[in-house]
Tab-separated table of C-alpha atoms in Angstrom:
chain	number	residue	atom	x	y	z
V	18	MET	CA	237.489	299.573	-44.263
V	19	ARG	CA	239.644	297.629	-41.678
V	20	ASP	CA	238.824	298.517	-38.049
V	21	ASN	CA	242.294	299.698	-36.714
V	22	SER	CA	241.194	299.127	-33.089
V	23	LEU	CA	241.468	295.263	-33.902
V	24	LYS	CA	244.938	295.459	-35.490
V	25	TYR	CA	246.626	294.378	-32.348
V	26	LYS	CA	244.645	291.122	-32.622
V	27	ILE	CA	245.898	290.570	-36.183
V	28	ILE	CA	249.389	291.304	-35.131
V	29	PHE	CA	249.055	288.940	-32.142
V	30	ASN	CA	247.539	286.102	-34.053
V	31	ASP	CA	250.246	286.235	-36.878
V	32	LEU	CA	253.014	286.425	-34.556
V	33	ARG	CA	251.466	283.603	-32.306
V	34	ASN	CA	251.055	281.328	-35.769
V	35	LYS	CA	254.694	281.964	-36.545
V	36	ILE	CA	255.895	280.912	-32.938
V	37	ILE	CA	253.692	277.793	-32.853
V	38	THR	CA	254.745	276.749	-36.373
V	39	GLY	CA	258.683	277.361	-35.730
V	40	TYR	CA	259.123	280.390	-38.051
V	41	TYR	CA	260.580	281.996	-34.778
V	42	GLY	CA	262.423	279.257	-32.862
V	43	ILE	CA	262.766	278.587	-29.234
V	44	ASN	CA	264.761	281.198	-27.465
V	45	GLN	CA	264.970	283.312	-30.725
V	46	GLN	CA	264.612	287.113	-30.445
V	47	LEU	CA	261.637	288.590	-32.087
V	48	PRO	CA	261.842	291.940	-34.202
V	49	LEU	CA	261.911	294.801	-31.903
V	50	GLU	CA	258.678	296.839	-31.442
V	51	LYS	CA	259.738	299.438	-33.552
V	52	GLU	CA	260.538	297.138	-36.387
V	53	LEU	CA	257.309	295.378	-36.059
V	54	GLY	CA	255.463	298.487	-36.204
V	55	ASP	CA	257.077	299.261	-39.543
V	56	LEU	CA	256.542	295.430	-40.772
V	57	TYR	CA	252.567	295.738	-39.860
V	58	CYS	CA	252.201	299.294	-40.370
V	59	ALA	CA	251.116	300.091	-36.794
V	60	SER	CA	251.681	302.344	-34.017
V	61	ARG	CA	254.108	301.150	-30.998
V	62	ILE	CA	251.153	301.202	-28.474
V	63	THR	CA	249.289	298.814	-30.930
V	64	VAL	CA	252.460	296.578	-31.350
V	65	LYS	CA	252.806	296.690	-27.504
V	66	LYS	CA	249.296	295.593	-27.094
V	67	ALA	CA	250.049	292.471	-29.220
V	68	MET	CA	253.210	291.578	-27.421
V	69	ASP	CA	251.423	291.809	-24.092
V	70	LEU	CA	248.817	289.147	-25.291
V	71	LEU	CA	251.899	286.804	-26.176
V	72	VAL	CA	253.370	287.311	-23.031
V	73	ASN	CA	249.888	286.483	-21.342
V	74	ASP	CA	249.546	283.241	-23.419
V	75	GLY	CA	252.981	282.231	-22.194
V	76	LEU	CA	254.814	282.390	-25.696
V	77	ILE	CA	257.247	285.140	-25.010
V	78	ILE	CA	259.316	286.799	-22.441
V	79	LYS	CA	260.478	290.315	-22.400
V	80	ARG	CA	263.811	291.156	-21.183
V	81	ARG	CA	264.164	294.659	-20.190
V	82	GLY	CA	266.663	296.614	-22.402
V	83	VAL	CA	267.049	293.679	-24.628
V	84	GLY	CA	264.043	292.572	-26.315
V	85	SER	CA	261.488	289.796	-26.554
V	86	PHE	CA	262.398	286.094	-26.900
V	87	VAL	CA	260.408	283.034	-27.607
V	88	LYS	CA	259.974	280.851	-24.563
V	89	GLY	CA	261.420	277.207	-24.612
V	90	ALA	CA	258.841	274.828	-25.435
V	91	ALA	CA	256.376	277.336	-26.973
V	92	SER	CA	253.303	275.470	-28.056
V	93	LEU	CA	249.729	275.748	-28.062
V	94	VAL	CA	249.638	273.901	-24.686
V	95	ALA	CA	251.595	276.902	-23.417
V	96	SER	CA	248.590	279.097	-24.019
V	97	ALA	CA	246.056	277.456	-21.877
V	98	PRO	CA	244.897	279.425	-18.922
V	99	ALA	CA	247.017	278.891	-15.839
V	100	ALA	CA	244.008	278.186	-13.702
V	101	SER	CA	243.612	274.845	-15.870
V	102	LYS	CA	245.746	273.020	-13.542
V	103	PRO	CA	247.440	273.586	-10.229
V	104	PHE	CA	251.163	274.316	-10.080
V	105	GLY	CA	253.369	272.354	-7.960
V	106	PHE	CA	253.669	269.237	-5.887
V	107	THR	CA	251.802	270.500	-2.871
V	108	ALA	CA	248.870	272.096	-4.985
V	109	ALA	CA	248.587	269.112	-6.816
V	110	HIS	CA	248.070	266.912	-3.861
V	111	GLN	CA	246.185	269.505	-1.583
V	112	ASP	CA	243.975	266.522	-0.348
V	113	ASP	CA	246.721	264.387	1.009
V	114	ALA	CA	249.459	264.661	3.619
V	115	VAL	CA	252.452	266.269	1.741
V	116	SER	CA	255.847	266.317	3.291
V	117	SER	CA	259.538	266.965	2.299
V	118	LYS	CA	263.007	266.154	3.297
V	119	LEU	CA	265.772	268.476	2.465
V	120	ILE	CA	268.819	266.920	0.831
V	121	GLU	CA	270.857	270.057	-0.032
V	122	PHE	CA	270.460	273.939	0.249
V	123	CYS	CA	273.135	276.310	-0.788
V	124	VAL	CA	273.796	279.629	-2.652
V	125	ALA	CA	275.871	278.999	-5.845
V	126	HIS	CA	276.474	280.203	-9.544
V	127	PRO	CA	273.886	278.590	-11.989
V	128	GLN	CA	274.410	275.625	-13.743
V	129	PRO	CA	274.824	275.890	-17.570
V	130	GLU	CA	271.272	274.815	-18.151
V	131	THR	CA	269.879	277.248	-15.783
V	132	ILE	CA	271.842	279.972	-17.295
V	133	LYS	CA	270.172	279.276	-20.641
V	134	ASN	CA	266.883	278.732	-19.482
V	135	LEU	CA	266.612	281.549	-17.026
V	136	TYR	CA	268.614	284.098	-19.041
V	137	LEU	CA	271.172	284.467	-16.526
V	138	GLU	CA	274.946	285.426	-16.323
V	139	GLU	CA	277.660	283.009	-15.218
V	140	THR	CA	278.463	285.508	-12.225
V	141	ASP	CA	274.731	285.489	-11.068
V	142	PHE	CA	273.819	283.698	-7.664
V	143	VAL	CA	270.970	280.996	-7.384
V	144	TYR	CA	269.437	279.126	-4.448
V	145	HIS	CA	270.488	275.403	-5.216
V	146	PHE	CA	268.400	272.679	-3.504
V	147	SER	CA	267.164	269.440	-3.751
V	148	ARG	CA	264.382	267.572	-1.831
V	149	VAL	CA	262.376	264.722	-1.542
V	150	ARG	CA	258.675	264.829	-1.794
V	151	TYR	CA	256.323	262.595	0.040
V	152	ILE	CA	252.569	261.697	-0.027
V	153	ASP	CA	251.382	260.035	3.339
V	154	LYS	CA	254.957	259.423	4.186
V	155	GLN	CA	255.542	257.600	0.905
V	156	PRO	CA	258.410	258.893	-1.363
V	157	TRP	CA	257.108	260.014	-4.815
V	158	CYS	CA	259.764	262.143	-6.429
V	159	ILE	CA	263.129	264.168	-5.792
V	160	GLU	CA	263.195	267.799	-7.060
V	161	TYR	CA	266.502	269.399	-8.183
V	162	THR	CA	266.091	273.303	-8.285
V	163	GLU	CA	267.598	276.565	-8.853
V	164	ILE	CA	266.022	279.937	-8.559
V	165	PRO	CA	267.740	283.164	-9.166
V	166	ILE	CA	268.304	285.267	-5.783
V	167	LYS	CA	267.719	288.505	-7.655
V	168	ILE	CA	264.340	287.478	-8.738
V	169	ILE	CA	263.258	285.924	-5.457
V	170	PRO	CA	265.258	286.879	-2.597
V	171	GLY	CA	264.999	285.746	1.035
V	172	ILE	CA	264.419	282.010	0.631
V	173	ARG	CA	264.996	280.011	3.783
V	174	ILE	CA	265.211	276.225	4.582
V	175	ASP	CA	261.763	276.462	6.307
V	176	ASN	CA	260.239	277.742	3.133
V	177	LEU	CA	261.402	274.338	1.354
V	178	MET	CA	259.591	272.314	3.728
V	179	ASP	CA	256.308	273.467	2.393
V	180	SER	CA	255.007	274.885	-0.852
V	181	ILE	CA	257.687	277.051	-2.267
V	182	TYR	CA	255.283	278.517	-4.972
V	183	GLN	CA	252.803	279.568	-2.254
V	184	HIS	CA	255.916	281.518	-0.439
V	185	ILE	CA	256.940	282.988	-3.743
V	186	GLU	CA	253.376	284.164	-4.697
V	187	VAL	CA	252.994	285.854	-1.076
V	188	GLU	CA	256.310	287.385	-1.124
V	189	THR	CA	256.616	288.790	-4.598
V	190	HIS	CA	252.861	289.482	-5.306
V	191	PHE	CA	253.252	287.821	-8.525
V	192	ARG	CA	251.188	284.981	-9.654
V	193	ILE	CA	252.734	282.042	-11.160
V	194	GLN	CA	251.832	281.894	-14.876
V	195	SER	CA	253.149	279.118	-16.710
V	196	GLN	CA	255.409	275.919	-16.814
V	197	HIS	CA	257.157	274.394	-19.873
V	198	GLN	CA	258.054	270.855	-19.298
V	199	VAL	CA	259.971	268.239	-21.123
V	200	ILE	CA	259.148	264.738	-19.799
V	201	ARG	CA	261.467	261.579	-20.603
V	202	ALA	CA	262.281	258.374	-19.092
V	203	CYS	CA	265.717	257.769	-17.513
V	204	ARG	CA	267.625	255.696	-14.976
V	205	ALA	CA	267.935	256.275	-11.190
V	206	ASN	CA	271.293	257.201	-9.463
V	207	PRO	CA	272.260	255.802	-6.120
V	208	LEU	CA	270.923	258.640	-4.180
V	209	GLU	CA	267.480	258.260	-5.935
V	210	VAL	CA	267.520	254.467	-5.289
V	211	GLU	CA	268.062	255.200	-1.438
V	212	ASN	CA	265.418	257.968	-1.189
V	213	LEU	CA	262.936	256.883	-3.501
V	214	GLU	CA	263.022	253.267	-2.169
V	215	ILE	CA	263.380	251.693	-5.574
V	216	ASP	CA	265.684	249.168	-7.256
V	217	ILE	CA	268.696	250.361	-9.396
V	218	VAL	CA	267.010	248.779	-12.510
V	219	ASP	CA	263.896	250.743	-11.931
V	220	PRO	CA	263.366	253.359	-14.289
V	221	ILE	CA	262.257	256.828	-13.173
V	222	MET	CA	260.151	259.656	-15.093
V	223	GLU	CA	262.295	262.788	-15.416
V	224	ILE	CA	260.586	266.279	-15.734
V	225	GLU	CA	262.683	269.048	-16.902
V	226	GLN	CA	260.863	272.371	-16.202
V	227	VAL	CA	261.014	276.148	-16.773
V	228	THR	CA	258.496	278.110	-14.547
V	229	TYR	CA	257.334	281.675	-15.110
V	230	LEU	CA	255.839	284.563	-13.118
V	231	ASP	CA	252.794	286.395	-14.734
V	232	ASN	CA	255.270	289.345	-15.688
V	233	GLY	CA	256.722	286.884	-18.137
V	234	LEU	CA	259.935	286.332	-16.004
V	235	PRO	CA	261.406	282.847	-15.747
V	236	PHE	CA	262.173	282.269	-12.022
V	237	GLU	CA	262.936	278.521	-11.736
V	238	TYR	CA	264.654	275.915	-13.349
V	239	SER	CA	264.192	272.267	-12.064
V	240	ILE	CA	264.781	268.695	-13.026
V	241	ILE	CA	262.192	266.314	-11.053
V	242	HIS	CA	262.532	262.516	-10.878
V	243	TYR	CA	259.392	260.459	-10.075
V	244	ARG	CA	259.291	256.786	-9.200
V	245	HIS	CA	257.895	255.192	-12.230
V	246	ASP	CA	254.924	253.913	-10.643
V	247	ARG	CA	253.966	257.209	-9.201
V	248	TYR	CA	253.706	259.638	-12.004
V	249	GLU	CA	250.972	259.576	-14.663
V	250	LEU	CA	250.572	262.066	-17.637
V	251	GLN	CA	247.209	262.774	-18.921
V	252	ASN	CA	247.185	264.673	-22.110
V	253	VAL	CA	244.422	266.084	-24.537
V	254	ASN	CA	245.267	266.885	-28.196
V	255	ILE	CA	242.922	269.337	-29.993
V	256	ASN	CA	242.906	269.936	-33.606
V	257	SER	CA	241.983	273.578	-34.238
């Protein structure tokens, strides 16, 4: 006889495989917990335990009163423990002298890509800011970021001169759980040529990223442009 106490793991593994293989696509809504209970002949509590595991693995996001959705860029990589690498520029270069120069900071309505990736409304407000990040006074990248005020209120200019992630974890008492990134090469604009001290013909590395809290809520949409000679991606693929 099958051990019903393990049924939530069976549901979790089945849904996880369906997400990874694309059966449930990016940003697609999963069936409601009641519907999943009927599908798997399981109780609501059992289904909820399976869904919580998917949230912890960084594969889905729960929207209160709406349902559960597949995160953008859901993959096996997204299920790696958050502690496997530091989040943010400051944490990644904690042994170096990191500094910032603020280019722009304002409150505005979100851009279309922010609305789509953070599940916002056009009428919502976000902190919109851009800043140059330096290591030992040498420019490394420019960050273009939007953060919803309703999720992370009270951001000030002085918070942006240091680690914004550290400020967020202290203020919200949530832990930053995961980042989903798309990496591509592109050309620099005049602002980047000036601030990154590069030539107009030099390529830059672009990272498009969405960052999530450990309650599954996406709170940041960023485009980061690195000097081509100061960004390196190290990746390990594992055939499981």
